[in-house]
CSV table of C-alpha atoms in Angstrom, one decimal:
chain,number,residue,atom,x,y,z
A,80,MET,CA,-22.4,-0.6,9.8
A,81,ALA,CA,-21.5,1.9,12.2
A,82,ARG,CA,-18.3,1.9,9.8
A,83,TYR,CA,-20.2,3.4,6.6
A,84,TRP,CA,-22.1,5.4,9.2
A,85,PRO,CA,-19.6,8.5,7.4
A,86,VAL,CA,-20.2,8.1,4.2
A,87,LEU,CA,-24.6,7.0,4.2
A,88,SER,CA,-24.9,10.0,6.0
A,89,ALA,CA,-22.9,12.4,4.0
A,90,SER,CA,-24.4,10.3,0.5
A,91,ALA,CA,-28.2,11.5,2.0
A,92,LEU,CA,-27.5,15.0,3.1
A,93,MET,CA,-26.1,15.1,-0.9
A,94,LEU,CA,-28.9,13.2,-2.4
A,95,ALA,CA,-31.2,15.9,0.7
A,96,ILE,CA,-29.2,18.9,-1.0
A,97,MET,CA,-29.9,17.5,-4.4
A,98,TRP,CA,-33.6,17.0,-3.9
A,99,ILE,CA,-34.8,20.0,-2.5
A,100,ALA,CA,-32.5,22.1,-5.3
A,101,SER,CA,-34.5,20.0,-7.9
A,102,GLN,CA,-38.1,21.0,-6.1
A,103,SER,CA,-36.9,24.9,-6.5
A,104,PHE,CA,-35.3,24.9,-9.9
A,105,ASP,CA,-36.7,24.3,-13.9
A,106,PRO,CA,-35.8,20.7,-15.6
A,107,PHE,CA,-32.9,21.8,-17.8
A,108,VAL,CA,-31.3,23.9,-14.8
A,109,PHE,CA,-31.7,20.8,-11.7
A,110,PRO,CA,-33.2,18.4,-13.5
A,111,PRO,CA,-35.6,15.3,-11.1
A,112,LEU,CA,-33.7,12.4,-9.5
A,113,PRO,CA,-35.2,10.5,-11.0
A,114,ALA,CA,-34.0,11.6,-14.6
A,115,ILE,CA,-30.6,11.7,-13.1
A,116,ALA,CA,-30.7,7.9,-12.1
A,117,ALA,CA,-32.6,7.3,-15.7
A,118,ALA,CA,-28.8,8.8,-17.3
A,119,PHE,CA,-26.6,7.3,-15.0
A,120,TRP,CA,-28.6,3.8,-16.0
A,121,LYS,CA,-27.8,5.2,-19.3
A,122,ILE,CA,-24.5,5.2,-19.2
A,123,ILE,CA,-23.5,2.1,-17.4
A,124,THR,CA,-25.4,0.5,-20.5
A,125,THR,CA,-25.1,2.1,-23.3
A,126,GLN,CA,-21.8,4.8,-23.8
A,127,TYR,CA,-19.6,2.0,-21.4
A,128,ASP,CA,-16.7,2.3,-23.7
A,129,GLU,CA,-16.5,5.8,-23.0
A,130,VAL,CA,-15.5,5.2,-19.4
A,131,ALA,CA,-13.3,1.9,-20.1
A,132,VAL,CA,-11.3,4.1,-22.9
A,133,THR,CA,-10.3,6.9,-20.1
A,134,LEU,CA,-10.0,4.6,-17.2
A,135,LEU,CA,-7.3,2.9,-20.0
A,136,ARG,CA,-6.0,5.6,-20.9
A,137,TYR,CA,-5.1,6.4,-16.4
A,138,LEU,CA,-4.1,4.2,-15.9
A,139,VAL,CA,-1.3,3.4,-18.3
A,140,ALA,CA,-0.2,7.3,-18.4
A,141,PHE,CA,-0.7,7.2,-14.4
A,142,ALA,CA,1.8,4.1,-14.3
A,143,MET,CA,4.1,5.9,-15.7
A,144,ALA,CA,4.6,8.3,-14.5
A,145,ILE,CA,4.1,6.7,-11.0
A,146,PHE,CA,7.6,3.9,-13.1
A,147,CYS,CA,9.1,7.6,-14.4
A,148,GLY,CA,8.8,9.8,-10.6
A,149,TRP,CA,10.5,6.7,-9.2
A,150,LEU,CA,13.3,6.2,-11.2
A,151,VAL,CA,14.9,9.7,-11.5
A,152,GLY,CA,13.6,10.6,-7.6
A,153,LEU,CA,16.5,7.5,-7.4
A,154,LEU,CA,18.8,8.5,-9.3
A,155,MET,CA,17.9,13.0,-7.5
A,156,GLY,CA,19.0,11.3,-4.2
A,157,ALA,CA,21.9,9.3,-6.1
A,158,PHE,CA,23.7,12.4,-7.6
A,159,ARG,CA,22.1,14.5,-5.4
A,160,GLN,CA,24.1,17.8,-5.8
A,161,THR,CA,24.8,18.0,-10.0
A,162,PHE,CA,21.3,16.0,-11.1
A,163,GLY,CA,19.2,15.5,-7.6
A,164,ARG,CA,20.1,20.0,-7.4
A,165,PHE,CA,19.1,20.5,-11.0
A,166,MET,CA,16.2,18.2,-11.0
A,167,GLN,CA,14.8,20.2,-8.2
A,168,ALA,CA,14.7,22.9,-10.2
A,169,PHE,CA,13.4,21.1,-13.7
A,170,ILE,CA,10.2,20.7,-11.5
A,171,SER,CA,9.7,23.7,-9.2
A,172,ILE,CA,9.0,24.5,-13.0
A,173,VAL,CA,6.7,21.8,-14.7
A,174,GLN,CA,4.9,22.1,-11.9
A,175,ALA,CA,4.3,26.4,-12.2
A,176,VAL,CA,3.3,26.0,-15.6
A,177,PRO,CA,-0.8,25.4,-15.1
A,178,ALA,CA,-2.4,22.0,-15.8
A,179,LEU,CA,-4.5,24.6,-19.0
A,180,ALA,CA,-1.4,24.9,-20.3
A,181,TRP,CA,0.0,21.4,-20.8
A,182,ILE,CA,-3.8,20.5,-22.3
A,183,LEU,CA,-3.2,23.7,-24.5
A,184,PHE,CA,-0.1,22.9,-26.3
A,185,ALA,CA,-0.9,19.0,-26.4
A,186,VAL,CA,-3.2,20.2,-28.5
A,187,LEU,CA,-1.1,22.1,-30.7
A,188,TRP,CA,1.3,19.7,-30.6
A,189,MET,CA,-0.3,16.3,-30.4
A,190,GLN,CA,-1.9,14.9,-33.5
A,191,SER,CA,-3.1,11.8,-32.0
A,192,VAL,CA,-5.8,12.3,-28.9
A,193,GLU,CA,-4.0,9.0,-27.2
A,194,ALA,CA,-0.3,11.6,-26.5
A,195,ARG,CA,-1.8,14.2,-26.2
A,196,ILE,CA,-3.8,12.9,-23.1
A,197,GLY,CA,-1.0,10.2,-22.0
A,198,PHE,CA,0.9,13.9,-21.6
A,199,VAL,CA,-1.3,15.9,-20.2
A,200,THR,CA,-1.8,13.3,-17.4
A,201,PHE,CA,1.9,12.3,-17.5
A,202,ILE,CA,3.3,15.5,-17.1
A,203,ILE,CA,0.2,16.0,-14.2
A,204,ALA,CA,1.6,13.0,-12.2
A,205,PHE,CA,5.3,12.8,-13.0
A,206,PRO,CA,6.4,16.1,-11.0
A,207,PHE,CA,4.3,14.3,-7.9
A,208,PHE,CA,5.7,11.3,-8.0
A,209,VAL,CA,9.9,12.4,-8.4
A,210,ILE,CA,10.0,15.1,-5.8
A,211,ALA,CA,8.1,12.0,-3.2
A,212,VAL,CA,10.9,10.1,-4.1
A,213,TYR,CA,13.3,12.4,-4.1
A,214,GLU,CA,12.5,13.3,-0.6
A,215,GLY,CA,12.0,10.1,0.7
A,216,VAL,CA,15.9,9.1,-0.2
A,217,ARG,CA,16.7,12.2,1.9
A,218,ASP,CA,14.7,11.8,4.1
A,219,MET,CA,16.6,8.0,5.3
A,220,ASP,CA,17.5,7.4,8.7
A,221,ARG,CA,21.2,7.9,9.0
A,222,ASP,CA,20.9,6.2,12.0
A,223,ILE,CA,19.4,2.6,10.0
A,224,LEU,CA,21.7,3.5,6.8
A,225,GLU,CA,24.8,4.0,9.1
A,226,ALA,CA,23.9,0.2,10.8
A,227,ILE,CA,23.2,-1.0,7.4
A,228,GLU,CA,26.8,0.5,6.4
A,229,GLN,CA,29.0,-1.9,8.9
A,230,PHE,CA,27.6,-4.7,7.2
A,231,ARG,CA,29.9,-2.3,4.7
A,232,PRO,CA,27.0,-3.7,1.9
A,233,ASN,CA,27.8,-1.8,-1.8
A,234,ARG,CA,25.3,0.6,-3.5
A,235,MET,CA,23.2,-1.9,-5.4
A,236,GLN,CA,22.7,-3.7,-1.8
A,237,THR,CA,22.7,-0.7,0.2
A,238,LEU,CA,19.8,0.4,-2.6
A,239,ARG,CA,18.2,-2.6,-2.6
A,240,ILE,CA,18.2,-3.6,1.5
A,241,LEU,CA,17.9,0.7,2.1
A,242,LEU,CA,16.1,3.2,-1.1
A,243,LEU,CA,14.1,1.0,-3.0
A,244,PRO,CA,11.8,0.0,0.2
A,245,GLN,CA,12.4,3.3,1.7
A,246,SER,CA,10.5,4.9,-1.6
A,247,VAL,CA,7.8,2.9,-2.0
A,248,THR,CA,6.7,3.6,0.9
A,249,HIS,CA,6.5,7.8,0.1
A,250,LEU,CA,5.5,6.5,-3.8
A,251,ILE,CA,2.9,5.1,-2.0
A,252,ILE,CA,1.8,7.8,-0.2
A,253,ALA,CA,2.4,10.5,-3.0
A,254,MET,CA,0.0,7.7,-5.0
A,255,ARG,CA,-3.0,8.2,-2.4
A,256,SER,CA,-2.9,12.3,-3.4
A,257,THR,CA,-2.5,12.2,-6.6
A,258,ALA,CA,-4.9,10.1,-8.3
A,259,ALA,CA,-7.7,11.6,-8.0
A,260,MET,CA,-6.5,15.1,-8.9
A,261,THR,CA,-5.0,13.5,-11.6
A,262,LEU,CA,-8.5,11.4,-13.1
A,263,LYS,CA,-10.3,15.0,-12.6
A,264,LEU,CA,-7.9,16.8,-14.5
A,265,MET,CA,-7.6,14.3,-17.2
A,266,VAL,CA,-11.3,14.4,-17.9
A,267,LEU,CA,-10.6,18.1,-18.3
A,268,ALA,CA,-7.8,17.6,-20.7
A,269,GLU,CA,-10.8,14.7,-22.3
A,270,VAL,CA,-13.0,18.0,-22.9
A,271,LEU,CA,-10.9,19.7,-25.0
A,272,ALA,CA,-8.6,17.9,-26.5
A,273,ALA,CA,-9.8,14.1,-26.7
A,274,ASN,CA,-13.2,12.8,-29.5
A,275,ASN,CA,-14.1,9.9,-27.2
A,276,GLY,CA,-13.7,9.7,-23.1
A,277,ILE,CA,-15.9,11.0,-20.3
A,278,GLY,CA,-14.6,14.8,-20.3
A,279,ARG,CA,-16.1,14.6,-24.4
A,280,ALA,CA,-18.7,12.3,-23.3
A,281,MET,CA,-20.0,15.6,-20.5
A,282,ALA,CA,-19.3,17.6,-23.5
A,283,THR,CA,-21.5,16.3,-25.4
A,284,ALA,CA,-24.1,16.6,-23.1
A,285,GLN,CA,-23.3,20.0,-22.7
A,286,SER,CA,-24.1,21.1,-25.7
A,287,ASN,CA,-26.6,19.2,-25.9
A,288,PHE,CA,-28.3,20.4,-22.2
A,289,SER,CA,-28.2,17.3,-21.3
A,290,ILE,CA,-28.2,18.3,-17.8
A,291,ASP,CA,-29.4,15.2,-16.2
A,292,ALA,CA,-26.4,13.7,-18.6
A,293,LEU,CA,-24.5,15.6,-16.5
A,294,PHE,CA,-25.3,15.0,-13.5
A,295,ALA,CA,-24.9,11.3,-14.0
A,296,TRP,CA,-21.7,11.5,-15.6
A,297,ALA,CA,-20.2,14.2,-12.9
A,298,PHE,CA,-21.9,11.0,-10.4
A,299,LEU,CA,-20.1,8.2,-12.1
A,300,LEU,CA,-16.9,10.5,-12.1
A,301,VAL,CA,-17.2,10.6,-7.5
A,302,LEU,CA,-18.5,7.2,-7.2
A,303,LEU,CA,-14.7,6.3,-10.0
A,304,ASN,CA,-13.1,8.6,-7.5
A,305,PHE,CA,-14.4,6.2,-4.2
A,306,VAL,CA,-13.2,3.1,-6.0
A,307,LEU,CA,-9.5,4.7,-6.8
A,308,ILE,CA,-8.8,5.7,-3.0
A,309,ARG,CA,-10.3,2.6,-1.5
A,310,ILE,CA,-8.2,0.2,-4.0
A,311,ILE,CA,-5.2,2.4,-3.8
A,312,SER,CA,-5.9,2.6,0.3
A,313,GLN,CA,-6.0,-1.1,0.1
A,314,ILE,CA,-2.5,-1.3,-1.7
A,315,GLU,CA,-1.3,1.5,0.6
A,316,LYS,CA,-2.1,-1.4,4.2
A,317,ARG,CA,-0.5,-4.2,2.3
A,318,ALA,CA,2.4,-2.6,1.2
A,319,LEU,CA,2.7,-0.3,4.1
A,320,ARG,CA,1.0,-2.6,7.6
A,321,TRP,CA,4.4,-2.2,9.0
A,322,ARG,CA,3.9,1.3,9.8
A,323,ALA,CA,3.4,1.4,12.9
A,324,GLU,CA,-0.5,3.5,14.0
A,325,ALA,CA,-0.1,6.7,15.8
A,326,VAL,CA,-3.5,6.9,17.8
A,327,VAL,CA,-5.2,10.2,19.1
A,328,ARG,CA,-6.9,9.2,22.5
O,131,MET,CA,40.8,-13.2,10.1
O,132,THR,CA,44.2,-13.4,10.5
O,133,GLY,CA,44.2,-16.2,13.1
O,134,SER,CA,46.2,-14.3,15.2
O,135,ASN,CA,45.2,-13.8,19.6
O,136,THR,CA,45.1,-9.4,18.9
O,137,ILE,CA,41.0,-9.1,17.0
O,138,VAL,CA,41.3,-5.1,18.2
O,139,ASP,CA,44.4,-2.6,18.6
O,140,PHE,CA,45.4,0.7,18.6
O,141,ASP,CA,49.2,2.0,18.3
O,142,THR,CA,49.8,5.7,20.0
O,143,VAL,CA,47.0,6.9,18.2
O,144,HIS,CA,46.5,10.7,18.8
O,145,HIS,CA,43.6,12.1,16.7
O,146,ALA,CA,42.6,15.8,16.7
O,147,PHE,CA,39.6,18.0,15.2
O,148,GLY,CA,41.2,21.6,14.8
O,149,ASP,CA,42.8,22.2,18.5
O,150,ASN,CA,40.7,19.8,19.9
O,151,ILE,CA,41.7,17.0,20.8
O,152,ALA,CA,39.7,14.1,21.1
O,153,ILE,CA,42.6,11.0,21.9
O,154,GLU,CA,45.7,11.3,23.3
O,155,ARG,CA,48.6,8.2,22.4
O,156,PHE,CA,46.2,5.4,22.7
O,157,ASN,CA,47.8,2.6,23.5
O,158,PHE,CA,45.8,-0.4,23.9
O,159,LYS,CA,44.2,-4.0,22.6
O,160,ILE,CA,41.5,-6.6,23.0
O,161,HIS,CA,42.8,-10.1,22.6
O,162,ARG,CA,40.3,-13.0,21.5
O,163,GLY,CA,37.3,-14.4,23.6
O,164,GLU,CA,38.2,-11.4,25.8
O,165,ARG,CA,35.6,-8.8,27.3
O,166,VAL,CA,36.8,-5.3,27.2
O,167,ALA,CA,34.1,-2.2,28.6
O,168,ILE,CA,35.2,1.4,27.5
O,169,LEU,CA,33.9,3.6,30.1
O,170,GLY,CA,34.1,7.3,30.1
O,171,ARG,CA,31.6,10.1,30.6
O,172,THR,CA,30.6,11.9,28.1
O,173,GLY,CA,33.2,13.8,25.7
O,174,ALA,CA,35.9,11.3,26.4
O,175,GLY,CA,36.7,10.2,22.9
O,176,LYS,CA,34.4,6.6,23.6
O,177,SER,CA,32.9,7.9,20.4
O,178,THR,CA,35.5,8.6,18.1
O,179,ILE,CA,37.4,5.3,19.3
O,180,LEU,CA,33.9,4.0,17.8
O,181,ASN,CA,34.4,6.2,14.9
O,182,LEU,CA,38.2,5.3,13.6
O,183,LEU,CA,37.4,1.4,14.7
O,184,VAL,CA,34.9,0.7,11.9
O,185,GLY,CA,36.7,2.7,9.8
O,186,ASN,CA,35.1,5.9,9.9
O,187,PHE,CA,38.2,8.2,9.9
O,188,ALA,CA,41.2,7.6,9.8
O,189,PRO,CA,43.6,8.5,13.1
O,190,THR,CA,45.9,11.8,12.5
O,191,SER,CA,49.1,9.2,13.8
O,192,GLY,CA,48.7,6.1,15.4
O,193,THR,CA,47.2,2.3,14.0
O,194,VAL,CA,44.1,1.2,14.5
O,195,ARG,CA,43.6,-2.9,13.8
O,196,ILE,CA,40.5,-5.1,13.4
O,197,ASP,CA,42.2,-9.0,13.1
O,198,GLY,CA,44.6,-7.6,11.1
O,199,ILE,CA,43.3,-5.2,9.3
O,200,ASP,CA,43.1,-1.4,8.9
O,201,PRO,CA,39.5,-0.2,9.3
O,202,PHE,CA,39.9,2.9,7.4
O,203,VAL,CA,42.1,2.1,4.3
O,204,GLN,CA,40.8,-2.0,4.1
O,205,HIS,CA,37.4,-0.5,4.9
O,206,LYS,CA,34.7,-3.5,2.7
O,207,SER,CA,37.4,-5.9,3.7
O,208,LEU,CA,35.9,-5.6,7.9
O,209,ARG,CA,32.8,-6.7,6.0
O,210,GLY,CA,31.4,-10.2,8.0
O,211,VAL,CA,34.5,-8.5,11.1
O,212,ILE,CA,32.2,-6.3,13.0
O,213,GLY,CA,28.6,-6.6,13.9
O,214,MET,CA,27.9,-4.0,16.4
O,215,ALA,CA,25.1,-2.7,18.0
O,216,TYR,CA,23.8,0.3,19.0
O,217,GLN,CA,21.7,2.7,21.7
O,218,ALA,CA,18.2,2.8,19.4
O,219,PRO,CA,18.0,-1.1,17.3
O,220,ARG,CA,18.5,1.0,14.2
O,221,LEU,CA,16.0,-1.8,12.4
O,222,LEU,CA,14.4,-1.5,8.6
O,223,PRO,CA,10.5,-0.6,9.7
O,224,TRP,CA,9.1,-3.0,6.8
O,225,ARG,CA,11.2,-5.9,7.9
O,226,THR,CA,10.3,-9.1,10.7
O,227,ALA,CA,12.5,-10.1,12.5
O,228,VAL,CA,14.1,-12.4,10.9
O,229,GLN,CA,14.4,-10.6,7.6
O,230,ASN,CA,16.3,-7.7,10.5
O,231,VAL,CA,18.3,-9.7,12.2
O,232,ALA,CA,19.8,-12.4,8.3
O,233,VAL,CA,20.6,-8.7,6.7
O,234,GLY,CA,24.1,-8.7,7.6
O,235,GLN,CA,24.9,-11.5,5.6
O,236,GLU,CA,22.2,-11.3,2.6
O,237,ILE,CA,24.7,-8.2,2.3
O,238,ALA,CA,27.8,-11.1,2.3
O,239,GLY,CA,25.7,-13.0,-0.6
O,240,VAL,CA,24.2,-15.6,1.8
O,241,ALA,CA,21.8,-17.7,0.6
O,242,LYS,CA,17.5,-17.3,1.5
O,243,GLU,CA,17.3,-20.4,3.1
O,244,LYS,CA,20.2,-20.7,4.8
O,245,ARG,CA,20.8,-17.0,6.4
O,246,GLU,CA,17.2,-17.7,6.8
O,247,ALA,CA,17.8,-19.9,9.7
O,248,ASN,CA,20.7,-18.3,10.4
O,249,ALA,CA,18.6,-15.5,12.2
O,250,ARG,CA,16.0,-17.7,13.7
O,251,LEU,CA,18.7,-19.9,14.9
O,252,TRP,CA,20.0,-16.6,17.4
O,253,LEU,CA,16.2,-15.6,17.0
O,254,ASP,CA,16.0,-18.7,19.4
O,255,LYS,CA,19.1,-17.2,21.3
O,256,MET,CA,17.4,-14.1,22.1
O,257,HIS,CA,14.0,-15.8,23.2
O,258,LEU,CA,12.3,-14.2,20.9
O,259,GLU,CA,10.8,-17.5,19.1
O,260,ASP,CA,7.0,-16.1,19.0
O,261,ALA,CA,8.6,-13.1,16.4
O,262,TYR,CA,10.4,-14.3,14.1
O,263,ASP,CA,7.9,-13.2,11.5
O,264,LEU,CA,7.3,-9.2,14.1
O,265,VAL,CA,7.7,-6.6,11.9
O,266,PRO,CA,10.0,-3.8,14.4
O,267,SER,CA,6.6,-1.8,15.4
O,268,GLN,CA,5.0,-4.7,17.1
O,269,LEU,CA,8.0,-5.0,19.3
O,270,SER,CA,8.2,-3.0,22.5
O,271,GLY,CA,11.7,-2.1,23.5
O,272,GLY,CA,13.1,-4.7,24.6
O,273,MET,CA,12.2,-7.3,21.9
O,274,ARG,CA,13.9,-4.5,19.4
O,275,GLN,CA,17.0,-4.5,21.4
O,276,ARG,CA,17.4,-8.1,21.4
O,277,VAL,CA,17.4,-7.8,17.8
O,278,SER,CA,19.3,-5.6,17.5
O,279,LEU,CA,21.8,-7.6,18.9
O,280,ALA,CA,21.2,-11.2,17.0
O,281,ARG,CA,21.7,-9.5,13.8
O,282,ALA,CA,25.7,-8.5,15.3
O,283,PHE,CA,25.8,-11.8,16.7
O,284,ALA,CA,24.1,-13.8,13.1
O,285,ILE,CA,27.4,-12.7,10.8
O,286,ASP,CA,29.4,-14.4,13.2
O,287,PRO,CA,31.7,-11.6,13.5
O,288,ALA,CA,35.3,-11.6,15.3
O,289,LEU,CA,34.4,-9.0,17.4
O,290,VAL,CA,31.0,-7.1,18.9
O,291,LEU,CA,29.9,-3.7,19.0
O,292,LEU,CA,28.0,-2.6,21.3
O,293,ASP,CA,28.2,1.2,21.8
O,294,GLU,CA,25.2,2.4,24.6
O,295,SER,CA,23.6,-1.0,24.1
O,296,PHE,CA,21.5,-0.8,27.2
O,297,SER,CA,21.1,2.9,28.8
O,298,ALA,CA,17.8,3.7,26.8
O,299,LEU,CA,16.6,0.8,28.3
O,300,ASP,CA,14.7,0.1,31.3
O,301,GLU,CA,17.1,-0.7,34.9
O,302,VAL,CA,15.3,-4.3,35.3
O,303,THR,CA,15.4,-5.1,31.1
O,304,ALA,CA,18.7,-4.1,30.8
O,305,ARG,CA,20.1,-6.4,33.7
O,306,VAL,CA,18.1,-9.1,31.7
O,307,LEU,CA,19.2,-8.2,28.5
O,308,ARG,CA,23.7,-7.8,29.8
O,309,GLU,CA,22.8,-11.5,31.2
O,310,ASP,CA,21.8,-12.9,28.3
O,311,PHE,CA,24.6,-11.3,25.7
O,312,ILE,CA,27.2,-12.4,28.4
O,313,LYS,CA,25.4,-16.0,28.0
O,314,VAL,CA,25.4,-16.0,24.5
O,315,ALA,CA,28.7,-14.6,24.2
O,316,GLU,CA,30.8,-16.6,26.4
O,317,GLU,CA,28.6,-19.9,24.8
O,318,GLU,CA,30.0,-18.5,20.8
O,319,SER,CA,33.7,-17.9,22.6
O,320,LYS,CA,33.0,-14.2,22.0
O,321,THR,CA,35.5,-10.8,21.7
O,322,ALA,CA,33.2,-8.1,22.5
O,323,MET,CA,33.5,-4.6,23.2
O,324,ILE,CA,31.3,-2.8,25.4
O,325,VAL,CA,31.3,0.8,25.5
O,326,THR,CA,29.2,2.7,28.4
O,327,HIS,CA,29.4,5.0,30.4
O,328,ASN,CA,28.0,3.7,33.4
O,329,ILE,CA,30.1,1.9,35.3
O,330,GLU,CA,28.0,-1.2,37.2
O,331,GLU,CA,27.3,-2.5,33.1
O,332,ALA,CA,30.9,-2.4,32.8
O,333,PHE,CA,32.1,-4.1,35.8
O,334,GLN,CA,29.2,-7.1,35.4
O,335,MET,CA,29.7,-7.8,31.7
O,336,ALA,CA,33.0,-7.1,30.9
O,337,HIS,CA,36.2,-8.9,31.9
O,338,ARG,CA,38.8,-5.8,31.4
O,339,VAL,CA,37.4,-1.9,32.5
O,340,ILE,CA,39.7,1.1,30.7
O,341,LEU,CA,38.2,3.9,32.5
O,342,LEU,CA,39.3,7.4,29.9
O,343,GLY,CA,39.6,10.6,30.5
O,344,ARG,CA,39.3,12.6,29.0
O,345,PRO,CA,40.4,13.3,26.1
O,346,ALA,CA,40.5,9.7,25.5
O,347,ARG,CA,43.9,8.3,27.1
O,348,ILE,CA,44.4,5.0,29.5
O,349,LEU,CA,43.5,6.6,33.3
O,350,ALA,CA,42.9,3.4,34.7
O,351,GLU,CA,42.9,-0.7,33.9
O,352,TYR,CA,40.4,-3.1,36.3
O,353,HIS,CA,40.6,-6.9,35.8
O,354,THR,CA,37.3,-7.8,37.3
O,355,ALA,CA,38.1,-11.2,38.3
O,356,ASN,CA,40.1,-9.1,40.8
O,357,GLU,CA,36.9,-6.8,41.7
O,358,PRO,CA,34.8,-6.8,43.7
O,359,LYS,CA,31.7,-8.4,42.2
O,360,VAL,CA,29.0,-5.9,41.4
O,361,GLY,CA,26.2,-5.3,44.6
O,362,THR,CA,28.7,-6.0,46.8
O,363,THR,CA,29.5,-3.6,49.5
O,364,GLU,CA,32.4,-3.1,48.3
O,365,PHE,CA,31.7,-2.4,45.2
O,366,THR,CA,29.9,0.2,45.7
O,367,VAL,CA,33.3,1.4,47.3
O,368,LEU,CA,35.1,1.1,44.4
O,369,ARG,CA,32.4,3.2,41.7
O,370,GLU,CA,33.2,5.7,44.2
O,371,GLN,CA,36.7,5.9,43.8
O,372,ILE,CA,36.0,5.4,40.1
O,373,ARG,CA,33.5,8.5,40.4
O,374,ASP,CA,36.5,9.9,41.8
O,375,LEU,CA,38.6,9.6,39.8
O,376,MET,CA,36.2,10.7,36.3
O,377,LEU,CA,35.6,14.2,38.3
O,378,SER,CA,39.1,14.7,39.2
O,379,PRO,CA,41.7,17.4,37.3
O,380,GLU,CA,43.5,13.7,36.4
O,381,GLY,CA,40.0,12.5,34.7
O,382,GLY,CA,40.8,15.9,32.4
O,383,ILE,CA,38.4,18.6,31.0
O,384,SER,CA,36.9,18.5,27.7
O,385,ALA,CA,35.8,20.9,24.7
O,386,TYR,CA,32.1,20.6,25.8
O,387,ASP,CA,32.7,21.8,29.8
């Protein structure tokens, strides 16, 4: 129980603020908590397909961004002076384009909703993985590299024994910092460029003035974020269990 | 392996970095089964000798051979010939002790079961029976260095190179590790080159001690069997003589002074 007190107390504070707000404003501005709870129940019992669509889109696009980011980051590390330098400049330009601009481009360029949302999600997450893996390879401990090179490995062995495990570390750390942000931007993309999914359902709730449903969807997104972070933390815990934890006393 | 009795052969080796001479007309051999310590101050060219030995660069003139192989020209041929332990253990942090020790044989293409059995054997010899599945962050400094030594031995190399391998440890741990190293090296009849700046360590571990001046050239050579034992009053006198020699004009100055 002691482990959960920060989450429980923060949740209690949030509910208290919402309750005070619901008492202070009209229901169409801030609905009462029971109305939000009822809307939430309706979502999970009747609109779960919208949630499933969003999650599926997210998983596919995010997995592709991880895989492609890993591959490109490794190639950048292997050919640092040529491909590495070129891609670094290229990725900086891609990252400088606002997410909203990518969403609008996707609407203009692509007819398929899945392609649009997939593209936007991919283009947002991909650069983070590329840079994380590239920096992981670049920051490889020279002493360890030298210690392994004394055994005269070939390039593939160096890649398998040293670079892949090193890059996985950076990949997982990037996953943790990117996952929640990507999900939020993907839902925004659904608001503007999809005909189903959580984002579309939120847009519909907003145009129907269903403020309780809007709150319920937001609450669901908060829950999904927590679950996502929890899953990634578990992956991190298992995959990076060799790392010593530093404790500040 | 050539089967020759000479494992390390430096023949009139000269090496310079621009105008700085690092090694000057260096002649030196290590025979099979021998343990030789290279003793010298900072800047005496010990690292340059090691770099030449592992083929990181070629000498400006002269020849270097390890078991008949030119380490620079025949770089890949040295696979499995040298096992090296450094000042820091330099272990792969995500691998267990067994996986770290097995890495040399993994690169040599030995099957997983065989190389891991061999790794466990070497960890046993280094008194790490209980640490097979621990990762470096779970080991003490001394245990990590033991894993590093086991890794160097596990490939059954013609030459074991120690580069200041005990200098980062406390004296008690270092002493125990030195004794264990000597025991294993004798049991396995291993040829070893020990690079150190520690006079006691050199005389405790080696059959022969080469004292380097700066730039690297042989100032004196000692056969430890003919010298006083470490810890005796006579050894203290010898140690002072060696220190005086290192600090004398004969010991030379380097660009770092």
